[in-house]
XYZ file of N, CA and C in Angstrom:
453
model
N 37.005 0.166 89.963
C 37.913 1.242 89.577
C 38.199 1.301 88.083
N 37.893 0.232 87.354
C 38.222 0.214 85.927
C 37.000 0.406 85.040
N 35.837 0.632 85.636
C 34.597 0.822 84.889
C 34.385 2.318 84.678
N 34.933 2.858 83.591
C 34.890 4.302 83.346
C 33.471 4.843 83.196
N 32.548 4.146 82.504
C 31.181 4.681 82.446
C 30.542 4.815 83.842
N 30.807 3.853 84.704
C 30.280 3.929 86.057
C 30.919 5.083 86.830
N 32.218 5.274 86.648
C 32.915 6.403 87.289
C 32.337 7.734 86.815
N 32.060 7.833 85.527
C 31.500 9.071 84.979
C 30.119 9.351 85.581
N 29.303 8.315 85.712
C 27.977 8.492 86.329
C 28.115 8.889 87.785
N 29.074 8.286 88.477
C 29.303 8.621 89.888
C 29.756 10.078 90.018
N 30.663 10.515 89.142
C 31.101 11.916 89.175
C 29.916 12.857 88.943
N 29.061 12.517 87.999
C 27.893 13.347 87.705
C 26.955 13.409 88.905
N 26.727 12.275 89.541
C 25.847 12.222 90.702
C 26.414 13.028 91.866
N 27.709 12.875 92.120
C 28.333 13.634 93.204
C 28.314 15.127 92.882
N 28.532 15.486 91.637
C 28.487 16.902 91.245
C 27.100 17.493 91.484
N 26.056 16.735 91.184
C 24.687 17.208 91.451
C 24.456 17.364 92.946
N 24.965 16.428 93.729
C 24.828 16.523 95.185
C 25.552 17.762 95.701
N 26.724 18.043 95.161
C 27.489 19.220 95.569
C 26.708 20.497 95.257
N 26.104 20.564 94.080
C 25.310 21.750 93.725
C 24.167 21.950 94.714
N 23.472 20.869 95.044
C 22.357 20.966 95.990
C 22.839 21.392 97.377
N 23.953 20.813 97.824
C 24.484 21.160 99.139
C 24.969 22.605 99.185
N 25.582 23.074 98.102
C 26.030 24.476 98.064
C 24.841 25.429 98.130
N 23.765 25.116 97.432
C 22.560 25.950 97.487
C 21.983 25.955 98.894
N 21.957 24.789 99.517
C 21.438 24.683 100.879
C 22.328 25.452 101.861
N 23.633 25.355 101.687
C 24.553 26.097 102.553
C 24.313 27.597 102.418
N 24.174 28.072 101.180
C 23.913 29.502 100.967
C 22.607 29.923 101.640
N 21.575 29.116 101.496
C 20.286 29.503 102.078
C 20.328 29.482 103.605
N 21.146 28.633 104.195
C 21.238 28.591 105.652
C 22.171 29.658 106.214
N 23.173 30.038 105.451
C 24.157 30.977 105.977
C 23.844 32.433 105.656
N 23.034 32.691 104.647
C 22.695 34.058 104.269
C 21.235 34.337 104.617
N 20.993 35.416 105.347
C 19.598 35.755 105.651
C 18.853 36.134 104.377
N 17.558 35.970 104.415
C 16.740 36.333 103.259
C 16.742 37.841 103.078
N 16.322 38.301 101.905
C 16.319 39.737 101.609
C 15.408 40.517 102.554
N 14.315 39.891 102.984
C 13.427 40.601 103.904
C 13.867 40.454 105.353
N 14.946 39.675 105.580
C 15.493 39.537 106.925
C 14.730 38.574 107.808
N 13.775 37.839 107.247
C 12.944 36.955 108.064
C 13.769 35.871 108.752
N 14.679 35.262 108.055
C 15.468 34.191 108.662
C 16.327 34.745 109.784
N 16.916 35.902 109.583
C 17.736 36.517 110.615
C 16.927 36.877 111.855
N 15.702 37.401 111.661
C 14.849 37.755 112.793
C 14.450 36.513 113.568
N 14.054 35.464 112.861
C 13.675 34.237 113.545
C 14.851 33.682 114.327
N 16.032 33.799 113.746
C 17.211 33.250 114.397
C 17.533 34.004 115.686
N 17.300 35.317 115.725
C 17.640 36.072 116.929
C 16.507 36.072 117.941
N 15.269 35.975 117.500
C 14.141 35.974 118.430
C 14.033 34.656 119.188
N 14.344 33.564 118.552
C 14.189 32.255 119.159
C 15.542 31.555 119.157
N 16.179 31.454 120.305
C 17.506 30.850 120.410
C 17.549 29.418 119.911
N 16.470 28.662 120.129
C 16.487 27.266 119.692
C 16.501 27.176 118.167
N 15.769 28.061 117.506
C 15.778 28.049 116.054
C 17.162 28.413 115.540
N 17.775 29.413 116.177
C 19.120 29.794 115.797
C 20.074 28.603 115.964
N 19.925 27.893 117.057
C 20.754 26.717 117.332
C 20.517 25.634 116.281
N 19.252 25.414 115.943
C 18.915 24.401 114.931
C 19.487 24.774 113.566
N 19.405 26.042 113.214
C 19.961 26.497 111.938
C 21.472 26.312 111.908
N 22.125 26.635 113.036
C 23.574 26.490 113.109
C 23.973 25.021 112.982
N 23.247 24.151 113.675
C 23.535 22.718 113.565
C 23.299 22.209 112.149
N 22.229 22.668 111.538
C 21.947 22.282 110.159
C 23.032 22.741 109.207
N 23.485 23.967 109.388
C 24.553 24.507 108.550
C 25.837 23.705 108.727
N 26.151 23.338 109.952
C 27.352 22.535 110.206
C 27.253 21.170 109.530
N 26.089 20.556 109.592
C 25.915 19.249 108.955
C 26.026 19.361 107.432
N 25.481 20.433 106.880
C 25.575 20.648 105.428
C 27.032 20.833 105.029
N 27.767 21.609 105.809
C 29.190 21.810 105.496
C 29.972 20.506 105.606
N 29.650 19.676 106.576
C 30.301 18.376 106.718
C 30.022 17.505 105.480
N 28.771 17.432 105.091
C 28.410 16.625 103.925
C 29.027 17.192 102.649
N 29.129 18.506 102.565
C 29.749 19.137 101.403
C 31.230 18.777 101.324
N 31.909 18.810 102.453
C 33.313 18.396 102.478
C 33.490 16.956 102.048
N 32.618 16.084 102.543
C 32.687 14.675 102.142
C 32.414 14.500 100.653
N 31.445 15.249 100.144
C 31.106 15.130 98.722
C 32.267 15.582 97.840
N 32.902 16.688 98.208
C 34.071 17.140 97.447
C 35.204 16.114 97.516
N 35.420 15.541 98.704
C 36.468 14.530 98.828
C 36.138 13.302 97.981
N 34.882 12.896 97.989
C 34.470 11.758 97.165
C 34.647 12.051 95.682
N 34.318 13.273 95.288
C 34.514 13.668 93.892
C 35.994 13.593 93.528
N 36.850 14.048 94.418
C 38.295 13.996 94.165
C 38.771 12.554 93.984
N 38.229 11.643 94.758
C 38.623 10.243 94.641
C 38.210 9.634 93.300
N 37.219 10.237 92.661
C 36.752 9.736 91.369
C 37.518 10.341 90.193
N 38.380 11.302 90.476
C 39.158 11.980 89.432
C 40.520 11.313 89.257
N 41.132 11.489 88.082
C 42.500 10.984 87.889
C 43.453 11.600 88.919
N 44.422 10.827 89.355
C 45.281 11.191 90.485
C 45.992 12.530 90.321
N 46.490 12.848 89.184
C 47.285 14.072 89.009
C 46.526 15.192 88.307
N 45.212 15.102 88.251
C 44.441 16.099 87.499
C 44.207 17.372 88.311
N 44.000 18.464 87.603
C 43.690 19.742 88.235
C 42.315 19.683 88.896
N 41.387 18.951 88.290
C 40.045 18.829 88.857
C 40.101 18.157 90.231
N 40.982 17.175 90.379
C 41.139 16.509 91.675
C 41.697 17.483 92.708
N 42.700 18.251 92.315
C 43.278 19.244 93.223
C 42.235 20.271 93.651
N 41.435 20.731 92.701
C 40.389 21.710 93.011
C 39.362 21.136 93.981
N 38.944 19.899 93.737
C 37.956 19.260 94.610
C 38.524 19.077 96.023
N 39.809 18.727 96.120
C 40.428 18.564 97.439
C 40.542 19.902 98.164
N 40.820 20.972 97.430
C 40.869 22.296 98.049
C 39.498 22.706 98.563
N 38.460 22.435 97.778
C 37.103 22.764 98.201
C 36.696 21.935 99.417
N 37.091 20.660 99.442
C 36.812 19.810 100.600
C 37.503 20.370 101.835
N 38.755 20.748 101.692
C 39.512 21.294 102.824
C 38.859 22.582 103.339
N 38.363 23.434 102.441
C 37.687 24.668 102.862
C 36.458 24.343 103.707
N 35.692 23.362 103.267
C 34.495 22.974 104.025
C 34.869 22.402 105.381
N 35.899 21.570 105.416
C 36.321 20.980 106.684
C 36.859 22.042 107.640
N 37.601 23.019 107.119
C 38.167 24.067 107.974
C 37.075 24.901 108.652
N 35.949 25.058 107.994
C 34.851 25.823 108.589
C 34.283 25.135 109.825
N 34.575 23.859 109.993
C 34.016 23.093 111.107
C 34.970 22.940 112.278
N 36.204 23.346 112.121
C 37.188 23.099 113.177
C 36.871 23.877 114.445
N 36.379 25.073 114.330
C 36.111 25.888 115.507
C 34.752 25.678 116.147
N 33.925 24.807 115.621
C 32.592 24.631 116.189
C 32.679 23.837 117.483
N 31.745 24.093 118.362
C 31.776 23.457 119.677
C 31.065 22.109 119.695
N 30.316 21.810 118.685
C 29.502 20.587 118.699
C 30.328 19.379 118.300
N 30.655 18.559 119.278
C 31.385 17.323 118.995
C 30.461 16.369 118.278
N 30.947 15.523 117.466
C 32.327 15.221 117.103
C 32.788 15.898 115.812
N 32.074 16.917 115.371
C 32.408 17.540 114.089
C 33.832 18.092 113.999
N 34.361 18.778 115.013
C 35.734 19.272 114.866
C 36.749 18.143 114.671
N 36.580 17.062 115.395
C 37.486 15.921 115.253
C 37.374 15.333 113.846
N 36.141 15.132 113.405
C 35.928 14.557 112.068
C 36.419 15.502 110.978
N 36.290 16.802 111.190
C 36.786 17.767 110.203
C 38.304 17.676 110.090
N 38.984 17.560 111.220
C 40.443 17.405 111.201
C 40.830 16.088 110.538
N 40.059 15.065 110.779
C 40.294 13.785 110.114
C 40.086 13.923 108.609
N 39.082 14.696 108.212
C 38.849 14.973 106.794
C 40.007 15.724 106.160
N 40.588 16.667 106.900
C 41.758 17.388 106.395
C 42.954 16.455 106.221
N 43.117 15.525 107.144
C 44.198 14.544 107.017
C 43.973 13.670 105.780
N 42.722 13.323 105.528
C 42.385 12.535 104.347
C 42.693 13.313 103.068
N 42.382 14.606 103.066
C 42.690 15.444 101.900
C 44.198 15.502 101.667
N 44.970 15.630 102.737
C 46.432 15.638 102.602
C 46.927 14.332 102.010
N 46.345 13.229 102.458
C 46.733 11.916 101.916
C 46.438 11.843 100.428
N 45.264 12.302 100.032
C 44.878 12.234 98.629
C 45.709 13.174 97.758
N 46.234 14.232 98.351
C 47.130 15.132 97.620
C 48.523 14.532 97.481
N 48.789 13.471 98.236
C 50.100 12.836 98.190
C 51.039 13.316 99.281
N 50.562 14.164 100.179
C 51.376 14.667 101.281
C 51.196 13.739 102.482
N 51.836 12.576 102.414
C 51.641 11.553 103.438
C 52.233 11.968 104.778
N 53.360 12.669 104.767
C 53.968 13.103 106.022
C 53.027 14.036 106.787
N 52.453 14.995 106.092
C 51.512 15.923 106.722
C 50.291 15.176 107.252
N 49.802 14.236 106.479
C 48.650 13.450 106.903
C 48.962 12.674 108.180
N 50.123 12.045 108.237
C 50.506 11.288 109.433
C 50.685 12.200 110.641
N 51.222 13.404 110.433
C 51.357 14.375 111.524
C 49.985 14.745 112.084
N 49.051 14.978 111.186
C 47.703 15.348 111.616
C 47.038 14.212 112.379
N 47.225 12.992 111.902
C 46.635 11.839 112.576
C 47.256 11.632 113.952
N 48.567 11.813 114.055
C 49.243 11.676 115.348
C 48.725 12.720 116.336
N 48.513 13.939 115.863
C 47.976 14.988 116.735
C 46.563 14.642 117.194
N 45.772 14.064 116.311
C 44.414 13.668 116.689
C 44.428 12.543 117.723
N 45.391 11.658 117.630
C 45.488 10.563 118.611
C 45.782 11.098 120.009
N 46.465 12.219 120.097
C 46.822 12.805 121.390
C 45.749 13.758 121.917
N 44.635 13.867 121.228
C 43.572 14.790 121.616
C 43.043 14.455 123.006
N 42.887 15.511 123.802
C 42.273 15.374 125.125
C 41.013 16.215 125.149
N 39.923 15.765 125.675
C 39.705 14.433 126.216
C 39.723 13.385 125.116
N 39.956 12.168 125.519
C 40.072 11.056 124.578
C 38.788 10.939 123.757
N 38.936 10.839 122.421
C 37.743 10.681 121.565
C 37.071 9.324 121.792
N 35.853 9.215 121.340
C 35.118 7.959 121.469
C 35.800 6.865 120.658
N 35.470 5.636 120.985
C 36.045 4.500 120.262
C 35.684 4.530 118.786
N 34.481 4.996 118.473
C 34.059 5.099 117.074
C 34.966 6.058 116.301
N 35.273 7.203 116.907
C 36.146 8.176 116.252
C 37.569 7.645 116.135
N 38.020 6.939 117.147
C 39.361 6.349 117.075
C 39.428 5.284 115.983
N 38.333 4.540 115.800
C 38.288 3.561 114.708
C 38.401 4.249 113.355
N 37.723 5.399 113.196
C 37.826 6.159 111.948
C 39.257 6.634 111.726
N 39.921 7.034 112.809
C 41.301 7.489 112.725
C 42.220 6.343 112.291
N 42.029 5.166 112.886
C 42.841 4.006 112.535
C 42.622 3.620 111.064
N 41.374 3.698 110.618
C 41.070 3.365 109.220
C 41.775 4.335 108.275
N 41.783 5.627 108.616
C 42.474 6.610 107.776
C 43.978 6.365 107.785
N 44.526 6.018 108.930
C 45.953 5.721 109.011
C 46.293 4.514 108.122
N 45.409 3.523 108.100
C 45.654 2.340 107.270
C 45.600 2.690 105.776
N 44.717 3.595 105.415
C 44.635 4.002 104.008
C 45.925 4.667 103.597
């Protein structure tokens, strides 16, 4: 935490990853100008499903990357606040998806963003709500929840 040159390199690396993930998200979510991606997606349900799953994974990784970038910023900086807002936007896009465990992990990511913003009460409320989730989450997800609560 006290090696500023290493922190600067880490911020640069995460920023490059964010740029790549944003480009990938745009290419997966927007059909091409000739409509080829959209046609393939509607003609073949499995391809559409694969694209949707890929887009969800990209959004998950983008949320994590923004959160990681925020952790590398000074605690009270505007850049940290911006990165946390961007992380929250990415996580919110995953809450309504049907593919488990992404909605649970997205809510956990939102609780983490609240913690990093300093809103500990909100974070604890979110974690408590996740603990009461039915059906009961897997032990792996509960372990992630406990780890976030400890942080």
